[in-house]
Amino acid sequence: MTPFELAEPKSLSAAVKLLDPDDTSIRPIAGGTALMLMMKAGVFRPAKLISLRNIEAKYSGIAADANGLRLGAMTTLSALEHSADVRKLAPLITRTMLTLSNVRVRNVATVGGALAHGDPHMDLPPVLMALGATLTVVSPSGERSIPLDDFFTGYYETVLEKNELIAEAHIPAQGTKRAAYMKVTTGSADDWPALGVAVVIEADGKAIESARVVVSAATTKATRLKSAETVLNGKTADDKLLAQAGDAAVEEAEFIADVRGSVPYKRELLRVYIKRAVQQALAGGVQ
Ligand SMILES: Cc1cc2nc3c(=O)[nH]c(=O)nc-3n(C[C@H](O)[C@H](O)[C@H](O)COP(=O)(O)OP(=O)(O)OC[C@H]3O[C@@H](n4cnc5c(N)ncnc54)[C@H](O)[C@@H]3O)c2cc1C
């Protein structure tokens, strides 16, 4: 690794001021689990890292009210996993954590890092997108709110400017909605997936009022599949409808081939797993 400077500001506003919109060699670092791998591999050689470790404690915490959750960007994934508020208001997140990597990674990886990295294989982006999350992002010129639906722009790409930081994520309470996240791994259960599908459904029995359907890993970015949602909304779930939703999803998604599977394989996975995820959610899934 080449030498680099490390800054450890005490506040988010100070951290933002240390970033440079025109200099990609200056980067924020949170848990470091993704960034350090890139540095060790020589893919990224920073001149300066801005550590977020010492910023205000509120950005490492979880706040809850009847409307939902506020997750500080520096909240660790293990804090999410063990939070009673998360289990009560968004149990889909709690369950997802169990197969997200391993306890060593979850202990240091953060919510902000998991989202800002823009890796389409990660588990948290599709789950938070299906739950309808919104991010608060800060820059020297102020703050803006970004629906997670609009956050990812491509393979490892997001709408974040180089001098913007994620401050927090807001997650609406799951309430009576039923939900499921299914990931298909070609190795162990906690391996990187070939496909991720998250669904959050408002339904009366099998009568679907509204559905949010998100695909990841098989695609260049976590993506809402609105055509599949349109097929499902206002209909009763049966085999024919779920097959139609699978067909619509496959037409809409932009697939990528990688070591975990070819495009035709991933298309078939999506077709099958849309059906299974909706069935799992309607059968109780995670409530
Ligand atoms: C062995 C291993 C196995 C893994 N398995 C899985 C898995 O099964 N599922 C899964 O989902 N993930 C998995 N991961 C990935 C892991 O979830 C990510 O590495 C982690 O979430 C990144 O968070 P971090 O805090 O460590 O980010 P960092 O490495 O610190 O940063 C990642 C990126 O985000 C930027 N960044 C960080 N915080 C902010 C912020 N607040 N605002 C703006 N930009 C920011 C950094 O500049 C960097 O570009 C695995 C990782 C490892 C090492």
Coordinates of C-alpha atoms and ligand atoms in Angstrom, one line a residue:
M1 CA 0.0 0.0 0.0
T2 CA 1.3 3.5 -0.8
P3 CA 1.4 6.0 2.1
F4 CA -1.6 8.3 2.6
E5 CA -2.7 11.0 5.0
L6 CA -5.5 10.3 7.6
A7 CA -7.7 13.0 8.9
E8 CA -10.0 12.3 11.9
P9 CA -12.5 15.2 12.1
K10 CA -14.8 15.4 15.1
S11 CA -18.0 16.4 13.3
L12 CA -19.8 15.6 10.0
S13 CA -19.7 19.2 8.9
A14 CA -15.9 19.3 9.5
A15 CA -15.6 16.0 7.5
V16 CA -17.5 17.4 4.6
K17 CA -15.2 20.4 4.4
L18 CA -12.2 18.2 4.1
L19 CA -13.5 16.5 0.9
D20 CA -12.7 18.0 -2.5
P21 CA -15.3 17.8 -5.3
D22 CA -12.5 17.6 -7.9
D23 CA -10.1 15.3 -6.2
T24 CA -11.0 11.6 -6.2
S25 CA -7.8 10.6 -4.2
I26 CA -9.5 12.1 -1.1
R27 CA -12.1 9.8 0.2
P28 CA -14.2 9.2 3.3
I29 CA -13.7 6.0 5.2
A30 CA -16.2 4.4 7.6
G31 CA -15.7 0.8 8.6
G32 CA -13.1 0.4 5.9
T33 CA -14.1 -3.2 5.0
A34 CA -14.7 -2.3 1.3
L35 CA -12.1 0.5 1.0
M36 CA -9.2 -1.4 2.5
L37 CA -9.7 -4.3 0.1
M38 CA -9.6 -1.9 -2.8
M39 CA -6.4 -0.3 -1.4
K40 CA -4.7 -3.7 -0.7
A41 CA -5.5 -4.7 -4.3
G42 CA -4.1 -1.5 -5.6
V43 CA -7.4 -0.5 -7.3
F44 CA -7.6 2.6 -5.1
R45 CA -4.6 4.7 -4.0
P46 CA -5.8 7.5 -1.8
A47 CA -3.8 10.7 -1.1
K48 CA -5.9 11.3 2.0
L49 CA -8.7 9.4 3.9
I50 CA -11.2 11.3 6.0
S51 CA -12.2 8.9 8.8
L52 CA -15.8 9.3 10.0
R53 CA -15.1 7.3 13.2
N54 CA -14.9 10.3 15.5
I55 CA -17.9 12.3 14.2
E56 CA -20.9 13.0 16.4
A57 CA -22.3 9.9 18.2
K58 CA -25.8 10.5 16.8
Y59 CA -24.6 9.3 13.4
S60 CA -23.8 5.9 15.0
G61 CA -27.2 5.4 16.5
I62 CA -30.7 4.2 15.7
A63 CA -33.7 6.3 16.6
A64 CA -37.3 5.1 16.3
D65 CA -40.8 6.5 16.4
A66 CA -44.1 5.3 15.2
N67 CA -43.3 6.4 11.6
G68 CA -40.1 4.4 11.3
L69 CA -36.4 4.3 11.9
R70 CA -33.6 6.8 11.5
L71 CA -30.2 5.0 11.0
G72 CA -27.1 7.1 11.4
A73 CA -24.6 6.5 8.6
M74 CA -22.0 5.2 11.0
T75 CA -24.4 2.6 12.6
T76 CA -22.7 -0.8 12.3
L77 CA -24.5 -3.7 10.6
S78 CA -24.3 -5.6 13.9
A79 CA -26.1 -2.8 15.7
L80 CA -28.9 -3.1 13.1
E81 CA -28.9 -6.9 13.6
H82 CA -29.3 -6.6 17.4
S83 CA -31.6 -3.6 17.6
A84 CA -35.0 -4.3 19.2
D85 CA -36.4 -1.2 17.4
V86 CA -35.3 -2.5 14.0
R87 CA -36.7 -6.0 14.8
K88 CA -40.1 -4.3 15.7
L89 CA -40.3 -1.7 12.9
A90 CA -38.5 -3.4 10.0
P91 CA -37.9 -7.1 10.8
L92 CA -36.9 -7.7 7.2
I93 CA -33.6 -5.9 8.0
T94 CA -33.0 -8.0 11.1
R95 CA -33.4 -11.2 9.1
T96 CA -31.2 -10.0 6.3
M97 CA -28.3 -9.4 8.6
L98 CA -28.1 -13.1 9.5
T99 CA -26.7 -14.0 6.2
L100 CA -24.9 -10.8 5.4
S101 CA -21.2 -11.8 5.4
N102 CA -19.9 -12.7 8.9
V103 CA -19.9 -11.3 12.4
R104 CA -16.4 -9.8 12.0
V105 CA -17.5 -7.7 9.0
R106 CA -20.9 -6.8 10.5
N107 CA -19.1 -5.5 13.6
V108 CA -17.3 -2.8 11.7
A109 CA -19.2 -2.3 8.3
T110 CA -21.6 0.6 8.4
V111 CA -24.9 1.6 6.9
G112 CA -23.3 4.6 5.1
G113 CA -20.5 2.4 3.7
A114 CA -22.9 -0.3 2.5
L115 CA -24.9 2.2 0.5
A116 CA -22.2 4.6 -0.7
H117 CA -20.1 1.8 -2.1
G118 CA -22.7 1.1 -4.8
D119 CA -21.8 -2.6 -5.1
P120 CA -24.8 -4.3 -6.7
H121 CA -24.1 -7.6 -4.8
M122 CA -24.7 -6.1 -1.4
D123 CA -27.8 -7.1 0.6
L124 CA -28.7 -3.9 2.4
P125 CA -29.5 -1.8 -0.7
P126 CA -32.3 -3.9 -2.2
V127 CA -33.8 -4.4 1.3
L128 CA -33.8 -0.7 2.2
M129 CA -35.1 0.2 -1.3
A130 CA -38.0 -2.3 -1.0
L131 CA -38.8 -0.7 2.4
G132 CA -38.9 2.7 0.8
A133 CA -35.9 4.3 2.4
T134 CA -34.8 7.9 1.9
L135 CA -31.2 9.2 2.6
T136 CA -30.1 12.5 4.0
V137 CA -26.9 13.7 2.4
V138 CA -24.8 16.6 3.4
S139 CA -22.3 18.8 1.5
P140 CA -20.7 22.2 2.2
S141 CA -23.7 23.9 0.6
G142 CA -26.3 22.2 2.8
E143 CA -28.3 19.0 2.9
R144 CA -30.6 17.2 0.5
S145 CA -32.9 14.2 0.7
I146 CA -32.6 11.4 -1.8
P147 CA -35.0 8.5 -2.2
L148 CA -33.0 5.3 -2.3
D149 CA -34.9 4.5 -5.5
D150 CA -32.9 7.3 -7.2
F151 CA -29.5 6.8 -5.5
F152 CA -27.8 4.1 -7.6
T153 CA -26.8 5.1 -11.1
G154 CA -24.7 2.2 -12.3
Y155 CA -22.1 -0.4 -11.4
Y156 CA -20.5 0.9 -8.2
E157 CA -21.9 4.4 -9.1
T158 CA -24.3 6.6 -7.1
V159 CA -25.6 10.2 -7.3
L160 CA -23.3 11.2 -4.5
E161 CA -20.9 14.1 -5.3
K162 CA -17.3 13.7 -4.2
N163 CA -17.9 16.3 -1.4
E164 CA -21.1 14.8 -0.2
L165 CA -21.6 12.4 2.7
I166 CA -24.5 10.2 3.7
A167 CA -25.6 11.4 7.1
E168 CA -28.6 9.1 7.8
A169 CA -31.1 6.8 6.3
H170 CA -34.9 7.0 7.1
I171 CA -36.9 3.8 6.9
P172 CA -40.7 3.8 7.0
A173 CA -42.1 1.3 9.5
Q174 CA -43.0 -2.0 7.9
G175 CA -46.3 -2.0 9.7
T176 CA -48.7 -4.6 8.4
K177 CA -46.7 -5.0 5.2
R178 CA -45.4 -8.5 4.5
A179 CA -41.8 -8.8 3.2
A180 CA -39.2 -11.2 2.0
Y181 CA -35.6 -11.0 0.8
M182 CA -34.2 -14.0 -1.0
K183 CA -30.6 -14.3 -2.2
V184 CA -29.3 -17.0 -4.4
T185 CA -25.7 -17.9 -3.7
T186 CA -23.7 -20.4 -5.7
G187 CA -21.4 -21.0 -2.6
S188 CA -22.2 -20.8 1.1
A189 CA -25.4 -19.0 2.5
D190 CA -23.4 -15.9 3.4
D191 CA -21.5 -15.7 0.1
W192 CA -21.9 -13.0 -2.5
P193 CA -25.2 -13.6 -4.4
A194 CA -25.9 -14.3 -8.0
L195 CA -29.3 -12.8 -7.4
G196 CA -31.1 -10.8 -4.7
V197 CA -34.8 -10.2 -4.7
A198 CA -36.6 -8.1 -2.1
V199 CA -40.4 -7.6 -1.9
V200 CA -42.5 -5.6 0.4
I201 CA -46.3 -6.2 0.0
E202 CA -49.5 -4.7 1.3
A203 CA -52.1 -7.4 1.0
D204 CA -55.3 -8.8 2.3
G205 CA -54.7 -12.6 2.2
K206 CA -53.5 -13.2 -1.4
A207 CA -55.1 -10.0 -2.7
I208 CA -52.2 -7.7 -3.3
E209 CA -52.9 -4.0 -2.8
S210 CA -49.4 -2.7 -3.5
A211 CA -46.0 -4.2 -4.0
R212 CA -42.4 -3.0 -4.1
V213 CA -40.1 -5.4 -5.9
V214 CA -36.3 -4.9 -6.1
V215 CA -33.6 -6.9 -7.8
S216 CA -29.9 -6.8 -7.1
A217 CA -26.7 -8.7 -7.8
A218 CA -27.9 -10.1 -11.2
T219 CA -28.1 -6.5 -12.4
T220 CA -25.7 -3.5 -12.6
K221 CA -27.4 -1.8 -9.6
A222 CA -30.1 -2.5 -7.1
T223 CA -33.2 -1.6 -9.2
R224 CA -37.0 -1.4 -8.5
L225 CA -38.9 -3.4 -11.0
K226 CA -41.9 -1.3 -11.6
S227 CA -43.3 -3.4 -14.4
A228 CA -43.5 -6.4 -12.1
E229 CA -45.1 -4.2 -9.5
T230 CA -47.7 -3.1 -12.0
V231 CA -48.5 -6.7 -12.8
L232 CA -49.0 -7.5 -9.1
N233 CA -50.8 -4.4 -7.9
G234 CA -54.5 -4.8 -7.3
K235 CA -54.5 -8.5 -8.3
T236 CA -54.8 -11.8 -6.5
A237 CA -51.6 -13.8 -6.4
D238 CA -51.9 -17.1 -8.2
D239 CA -49.4 -19.1 -10.3
K240 CA -50.4 -17.3 -13.5
L241 CA -50.0 -13.9 -12.0
L242 CA -46.6 -14.7 -10.5
A243 CA -45.4 -16.1 -13.8
Q244 CA -46.5 -12.8 -15.5
A245 CA -44.7 -10.8 -12.8
G246 CA -41.6 -12.9 -13.5
D247 CA -41.8 -12.3 -17.2
A248 CA -42.2 -8.6 -16.7
A249 CA -39.3 -8.5 -14.3
V250 CA -37.0 -10.3 -16.8
E251 CA -37.9 -7.9 -19.6
E252 CA -37.2 -4.8 -17.4
A253 CA -34.0 -5.8 -15.6
E254 CA -30.5 -5.0 -17.0
F255 CA -28.5 -8.1 -16.3
I256 CA -24.8 -8.5 -16.0
A257 CA -22.8 -11.7 -16.4
D258 CA -20.0 -12.5 -13.8
V259 CA -18.3 -15.4 -12.1
R260 CA -21.6 -16.3 -10.4
G261 CA -23.6 -16.8 -13.6
S262 CA -24.3 -15.9 -17.2
V263 CA -27.1 -13.6 -18.2
P264 CA -29.4 -16.4 -19.3
Y265 CA -28.9 -18.1 -16.0
K266 CA -29.6 -15.0 -14.0
R267 CA -32.7 -14.2 -16.2
E268 CA -34.1 -17.7 -15.2
L269 CA -33.2 -17.2 -11.6
L270 CA -35.1 -13.9 -11.5
R271 CA -38.1 -15.4 -13.1
V272 CA -38.2 -18.2 -10.5
Y273 CA -37.3 -16.1 -7.5
I274 CA -39.8 -13.3 -8.0
K275 CA -42.5 -16.0 -7.6
R276 CA -40.8 -17.5 -4.6
A277 CA -40.2 -14.2 -2.9
V278 CA -43.8 -13.0 -3.3
Q279 CA -45.1 -16.4 -2.1
Q280 CA -42.8 -16.3 0.9
A281 CA -43.9 -12.8 1.8
L282 CA -47.6 -13.6 1.4
A283 CA -47.1 -16.8 3.5
G284 CA -45.9 -14.7 6.4
G285 CA -42.4 -14.0 5.3
V286 CA -41.1 -11.3 7.6
Q287 CA -43.8 -9.3 9.4
Ligands
LIG1 C1 -15.2 -10.8 3.7 C2 -16.3 -9.9 3.3 C3 -17.6 -10.4 3.0 C4 -18.7 -9.6 2.7 N1 -19.9 -10.2 2.4 C5 -21.0 -9.4 2.2 C6 -22.3 -10.0 2.0 O1 -22.5 -11.2 2.1 N2 -23.3 -9.1 1.8 C7 -23.1 -7.7 1.8 O2 -24.1 -7.0 1.6 N3 -21.9 -7.2 1.9 C8 -20.8 -8.0 2.2 N4 -19.6 -7.4 2.3 C9 -19.4 -6.0 2.1 C10 -19.6 -5.2 3.3 O3 -21.0 -5.1 3.6 C11 -19.1 -3.8 2.9 O4 -17.7 -3.9 2.8 C12 -19.5 -2.7 3.9 O5 -20.9 -2.6 4.1 C13 -18.9 -1.4 3.6 O6 -19.1 -0.6 4.7 P1 -17.9 0.2 5.4 O7 -18.4 1.0 6.5 O8 -16.8 -0.8 5.8 O9 -17.4 1.0 4.2 P2 -16.0 1.6 3.8 O10 -15.1 0.5 3.3 O11 -15.4 2.4 4.9 O12 -16.4 2.5 2.6 C14 -17.0 2.0 1.4 C15 -17.3 3.2 0.4 O13 -18.3 4.0 1.0 C16 -17.8 5.4 1.1 N5 -18.4 5.9 2.4 C17 -18.4 5.3 3.6 N6 -19.2 5.9 4.4 C18 -19.7 7.0 3.7 C19 -20.7 8.0 4.0 N7 -21.2 8.2 5.2 N8 -21.0 8.9 3.0 C20 -20.4 8.8 1.8 N9 -19.5 7.8 1.5 C21 -19.2 6.9 2.4 C22 -16.2 5.2 1.2 O14 -15.6 6.4 0.7 C23 -16.1 4.0 0.2 O15 -16.1 4.5 -1.1 C24 -18.5 -8.2 2.6 C25 -17.2 -7.7 2.9 C26 -16.2 -8.5 3.2 C27 -14.8 -7.8 3.6

